[in-house]
């Protein structure tokens, strides 16, 4: 059901401008009622002969082979459709139709490596919210389809309309396409309140040195107790965890702001831009400037 939630973006865009900019149809191979993952049925019409401006392909909780008619329809639609998109595992269906060959694409992080194996001609980037490559748009899992749809509305009708729709949906405007699907805090998954408090303190004070002694004080533990408990709960040292938090914050600033690299390095606690550059190369395989350029290419000016 989350796969078709993105249609609300277009519905609210119509309401905002006061006219039917987007004429929304739900399609399936044979038409009629199609049962969703939750058991509710969605009324659909059969795949038509006339082309659409935009096609968005939803996915399944677990990818499985598609019908021959749907795959053939998508293959023929590419040259006559302004843009074709996928939400979550819908990328597997585009891959079956050959639409991902030679393109940079994304999907739900859990299925990304499987997609790469099934579509070796594509370049699957498993840590992106959505990617635009020519006329093909692909998004990450579940709610990322809303980000993709907001990106479409922004390109069609401008940022003001897209921002208004996001506010009505009570969602962030807007997660850039290049933003990570993961959170360092989520991945560390601290078990105790004391370690979580130290992590929260670190995230809110990235400009500080954040020594073990400082973090231990925030957790109300001795440095030795803190280091032992931190590694037991997160599987990494406090220093490595702090670097991950700095990297996550710096990457968001790099991709979503126009702050100079030196400012980003200072705001996120790296001693200088060179130290941040080395950390980016270790973590992402690319320097900050390349990540900024890629984010602008994927999301537009």
PDB file of N, CA and C in Angstrom, residues 1 4 26-28 31-37 39-45:
ATOM      1  N   UNK A   1       0.823  -1.205   0.000  1.00  0.00           N
ATOM      2  CA  UNK A   1       0.000   0.000   0.000  1.00  0.00           C
ATOM      3  C   UNK A   1       0.861   1.261   0.000  1.00  0.00           C
ATOM      4  N   UNK A   4       1.637   2.999  -3.384  1.00  0.00           N
ATOM      5  CA  UNK A   4       0.745   3.917  -4.105  1.00  0.00           C
ATOM      6  C   UNK A   4       0.443   5.173  -3.294  1.00  0.00           C
ATOM      7  N   UNK A  26      -5.025   4.270 -12.066  1.00  0.00           N
ATOM      8  CA  UNK A  26      -4.373   3.057 -11.570  1.00  0.00           C
ATOM      9  C   UNK A  26      -4.518   1.978 -12.634  1.00  0.00           C
ATOM     10  N   UNK A  27      -3.385   1.398 -13.025  1.00  0.00           N
ATOM     11  CA  UNK A  27      -3.364   0.440 -14.136  1.00  0.00           C
ATOM     12  C   UNK A  27      -2.908  -0.932 -13.661  1.00  0.00           C
ATOM     13  N   UNK A  28      -3.362  -1.958 -14.359  1.00  0.00           N
ATOM     14  CA  UNK A  28      -2.863  -3.313 -14.153  1.00  0.00           C
ATOM     15  C   UNK A  28      -2.946  -4.046 -15.486  1.00  0.00           C
ATOM     16  N   UNK A  31      -6.827  -5.096 -15.700  1.00  0.00           N
ATOM     17  CA  UNK A  31      -7.866  -4.232 -15.170  1.00  0.00           C
ATOM     18  C   UNK A  31      -8.648  -4.904 -14.053  1.00  0.00           C
ATOM     19  N   UNK A  32      -9.616  -4.182 -13.515  1.00  0.00           N
ATOM     20  CA  UNK A  32     -10.428  -4.728 -12.435  1.00  0.00           C
ATOM     21  C   UNK A  32      -9.780  -4.520 -11.078  1.00  0.00           C
ATOM     22  N   UNK A  33     -10.272  -5.251 -10.098  1.00  0.00           N
ATOM     23  CA  UNK A  33      -9.767  -5.095  -8.747  1.00  0.00           C
ATOM     24  C   UNK A  33      -8.482  -5.891  -8.532  1.00  0.00           C
ATOM     25  N   UNK A  34      -7.504  -5.210  -7.934  1.00  0.00           N
ATOM     26  CA  UNK A  34      -6.229  -5.843  -7.611  1.00  0.00           C
ATOM     27  C   UNK A  34      -6.055  -5.770  -6.093  1.00  0.00           C
ATOM     28  N   UNK A  35      -5.836  -6.907  -5.469  1.00  0.00           N
ATOM     29  CA  UNK A  35      -5.720  -6.950  -4.011  1.00  0.00           C
ATOM     30  C   UNK A  35      -4.347  -6.455  -3.584  1.00  0.00           C
ATOM     31  N   UNK A  36      -4.341  -5.566  -2.608  1.00  0.00           N
ATOM     32  CA  UNK A  36      -3.094  -5.008  -2.108  1.00  0.00           C
ATOM     33  C   UNK A  36      -2.470  -5.935  -1.071  1.00  0.00           C
ATOM     34  N   UNK A  37      -1.279  -5.554  -0.596  1.00  0.00           N
ATOM     35  CA  UNK A  37      -0.589  -6.356   0.414  1.00  0.00           C
ATOM     36  C   UNK A  37      -1.364  -6.421   1.721  1.00  0.00           C
ATOM     37  N   UNK A  39      -4.649  -6.564   1.805  1.00  0.00           N
ATOM     38  CA  UNK A  39      -5.920  -7.237   1.570  1.00  0.00           C
ATOM     39  C   UNK A  39      -6.995  -6.353   0.977  1.00  0.00           C
ATOM     40  N   UNK A  40      -6.791  -5.034   1.031  1.00  0.00           N
ATOM     41  CA  UNK A  40      -7.748  -4.127   0.402  1.00  0.00           C
ATOM     42  C   UNK A  40      -7.555  -4.142  -1.107  1.00  0.00           C
ATOM     43  N   UNK A  41      -8.649  -3.988  -1.843  1.00  0.00           N
ATOM     44  CA  UNK A  41      -8.578  -4.021  -3.301  1.00  0.00           C
ATOM     45  C   UNK A  41      -8.516  -2.611  -3.877  1.00  0.00           C
ATOM     46  N   UNK A  42      -7.764  -2.474  -4.961  1.00  0.00           N
ATOM     47  CA  UNK A  42      -7.642  -1.212  -5.683  1.00  0.00           C
ATOM     48  C   UNK A  42      -8.257  -1.407  -7.064  1.00  0.00           C
ATOM     49  N   UNK A  43      -9.167  -0.526  -7.440  1.00  0.00           N
ATOM     50  CA  UNK A  43      -9.809  -0.617  -8.752  1.00  0.00           C
ATOM     51  C   UNK A  43      -8.850  -0.099  -9.816  1.00  0.00           C
ATOM     52  N   UNK A  44      -8.634  -0.897 -10.848  1.00  0.00           N
ATOM     53  CA  UNK A  44      -7.680  -0.521 -11.892  1.00  0.00           C
ATOM     54  C   UNK A  44      -8.321  -0.635 -13.271  1.00  0.00           C
ATOM     55  N   UNK A  45      -7.682  -0.007 -14.224  1.00  0.00           N
ATOM     56  CA  UNK A  45      -8.070  -0.183 -15.625  1.00  0.00           C
ATOM     57  C   UNK A  45      -6.957  -0.934 -16.336  1.00  0.00           C
TER      58      UNK A  45
END
